Short mmCIF file of C-alpha atoms in Angstrom, two decimals:
data_model
loop_
_atom_site.label_atom_id
_atom_site.label_comp_id
_atom_site.label_asym_id
_atom_site.label_seq_id
_atom_site.Cartn_x
_atom_site.Cartn_y
_atom_site.Cartn_z
CA GLN D 1317 -5.38 3.78 -17.88
CA VAL D 1318 -4.22 4.17 -14.28
CA GLN D 1319 -0.68 5.16 -13.29
CA LEU D 1320 0.48 5.02 -9.65
CA VAL D 1321 3.27 6.92 -7.89
CA GLU D 1322 4.24 6.20 -4.26
CA SER D 1323 6.03 8.60 -1.92
CA GLY D 1324 6.75 9.06 1.79
CA GLY D 1325 9.24 6.28 2.46
CA GLY D 1326 12.44 6.82 4.41
CA LEU D 1327 14.55 5.85 7.41
CA VAL D 1328 12.97 5.86 10.86
CA GLN D 1329 13.74 4.47 14.31
CA ALA D 1330 11.69 1.65 15.79
CA GLY D 1331 8.57 3.09 17.37
CA GLY D 1332 8.40 5.95 14.91
CA SER D 1333 5.85 6.78 12.23
CA LEU D 1334 5.65 7.36 8.49
CA ARG D 1335 2.83 8.16 6.10
CA LEU D 1336 2.95 6.78 2.59
CA SER D 1337 1.04 8.36 -0.27
CA CYS D 1338 -0.08 6.94 -3.60
CA ALA D 1339 -1.20 9.34 -6.29
CA PRO D 1340 -3.09 7.64 -9.10
CA SER D 1341 -4.11 9.33 -12.30
CA GLY D 1342 -6.95 8.43 -14.60
CA ARG D 1343 -10.55 9.31 -15.19
CA THR D 1344 -11.82 6.04 -13.68
CA PHE D 1345 -9.82 6.12 -10.43
CA ARG D 1346 -12.95 6.00 -8.25
CA THR D 1347 -14.03 2.71 -9.81
CA TYR D 1348 -10.79 0.91 -8.81
CA ALA D 1349 -10.13 -1.03 -5.63
CA MET D 1350 -6.70 -0.25 -4.17
CA GLY D 1351 -4.29 -1.73 -1.65
CA TRP D 1352 -0.76 -1.76 -0.23
CA PHE D 1353 1.80 -4.55 -0.47
CA ARG D 1354 5.41 -4.85 0.66
CA GLN D 1355 8.46 -6.93 -0.17
CA ALA D 1356 11.61 -7.40 1.89
CA PRO D 1357 14.89 -8.63 0.33
CA GLY D 1358 14.81 -12.38 -0.22
CA LYS D 1359 11.13 -12.64 0.70
CA GLU D 1360 7.88 -12.90 -1.22
CA ARG D 1361 5.64 -9.91 -1.72
CA GLU D 1362 2.98 -9.81 0.98
CA PHE D 1363 -0.34 -8.10 1.53
CA VAL D 1364 -0.38 -5.16 3.93
CA ALA D 1365 -3.72 -3.38 3.68
CA ALA D 1366 -6.81 -2.70 1.61
CA ILE D 1367 -9.87 -0.66 2.55
CA ASN D 1368 -11.27 -2.31 5.70
CA ARG D 1369 -8.71 -5.15 5.56
CA TYR D 1370 -5.29 -5.51 7.22
CA ALA D 1371 -2.62 -8.13 7.57
CA ASP D 1372 -2.48 -9.49 11.13
CA SER D 1373 1.08 -8.23 11.51
CA VAL D 1374 0.02 -4.58 11.08
CA LYS D 1375 -3.43 -4.46 12.68
CA GLY D 1376 -3.67 -1.70 15.25
CA ARG D 1377 -0.56 0.02 13.90
CA PHE D 1378 -1.29 0.82 10.23
CA THR D 1379 -4.29 2.66 8.80
CA ILE D 1380 -5.29 2.85 5.14
CA SER D 1381 -7.38 5.75 3.89
CA ARG D 1382 -8.47 7.32 0.64
CA ASP D 1383 -9.12 10.94 -0.26
CA ASN D 1384 -11.24 11.01 -3.40
CA ALA D 1385 -11.13 14.80 -3.65
CA LYS D 1386 -7.31 14.74 -3.79
CA ASN D 1387 -7.22 11.50 -5.76
CA THR D 1388 -4.75 10.05 -3.24
CA LEU D 1389 -4.41 6.83 -1.22
CA TYR D 1390 -2.57 6.87 2.14
CA LEU D 1391 -0.97 4.39 4.50
CA GLN D 1392 -0.34 5.75 7.99
CA MET D 1393 2.24 3.56 9.71
CA ASN D 1394 2.70 3.90 13.49
CA ILE D 1395 4.82 2.04 16.04
CA LEU D 1396 7.09 0.84 13.28
CA LYS D 1397 9.22 -2.25 13.85
CA PRO D 1398 12.44 -3.42 12.14
CA GLU D 1399 10.42 -6.25 10.55
CA ASP D 1400 8.40 -3.61 8.70
CA THR D 1401 11.49 -2.80 6.61
CA ALA D 1402 10.60 -3.39 2.96
CA ILE D 1403 9.75 -1.76 -0.32
CA TYR D 1404 6.12 -0.71 -0.17
CA TYR D 1405 3.95 -0.82 -3.27
CA CYS D 1406 0.62 0.74 -4.11
CA ALA D 1407 -1.62 -1.40 -6.31
CA ALA D 1408 -4.99 -1.13 -8.03
CA THR D 1409 -7.51 -3.45 -9.66
CA GLN D 1410 -10.71 -2.84 -11.57
CA TYR D 1411 -12.06 -6.38 -11.05
CA TYR D 1412 -11.59 -7.23 -7.37
CA SER D 1413 -12.47 -5.61 -4.07
CA GLY D 1414 -10.21 -5.93 -1.03
CA SER D 1415 -8.18 -8.81 -2.45
CA THR D 1416 -5.10 -9.97 -0.50
CA GLU D 1417 -3.61 -11.66 -3.57
CA SER D 1418 -0.98 -9.60 -5.36
CA ARG D 1419 -1.70 -11.33 -8.67
CA LYS D 1420 -5.25 -9.94 -8.60
CA TYR D 1421 -3.91 -6.40 -9.00
CA ASN D 1422 -3.02 -5.28 -12.50
CA TYR D 1423 -1.64 -1.78 -11.81
CA TRP D 1424 1.44 -1.14 -9.65
CA GLY D 1425 3.62 1.74 -8.58
CA GLN D 1426 7.42 1.56 -8.58
CA GLY D 1427 7.62 1.28 -4.79
CA THR D 1428 9.03 3.36 -1.95
CA GLN D 1429 11.67 2.12 0.51
CA VAL D 1430 10.85 2.00 4.22
CA THR D 1431 13.73 1.22 6.58
CA VAL D 1432 13.20 0.85 10.34
CA SER D 1433 16.31 0.77 12.53
CA SER D 1434 16.57 -0.95 15.91
#
């Protein structure tokens, strides 16, 4: 099985940067497709990024990457805006590649809070 743990969230001023990390464990990690989602209070969970795919709202500012040697997924977030404030989740699926649908992912981390002040 795959277990996911996110880290790197925090409080930052608008225009600042953060890097989120997701550390999966499991012998079959390399066979899973992975992505990032976020959810703000009172709003639905939304897609952020998968390998070679980005939500329009974060294109040019966020970058997803994967280090197979370290068994870690990253989300580099630059030029952060207050509207980026949310809990960010790492997710994985063994059946889909680059899906933007949260229900297609069957493994989830507990989330890490990102707060961007004005």
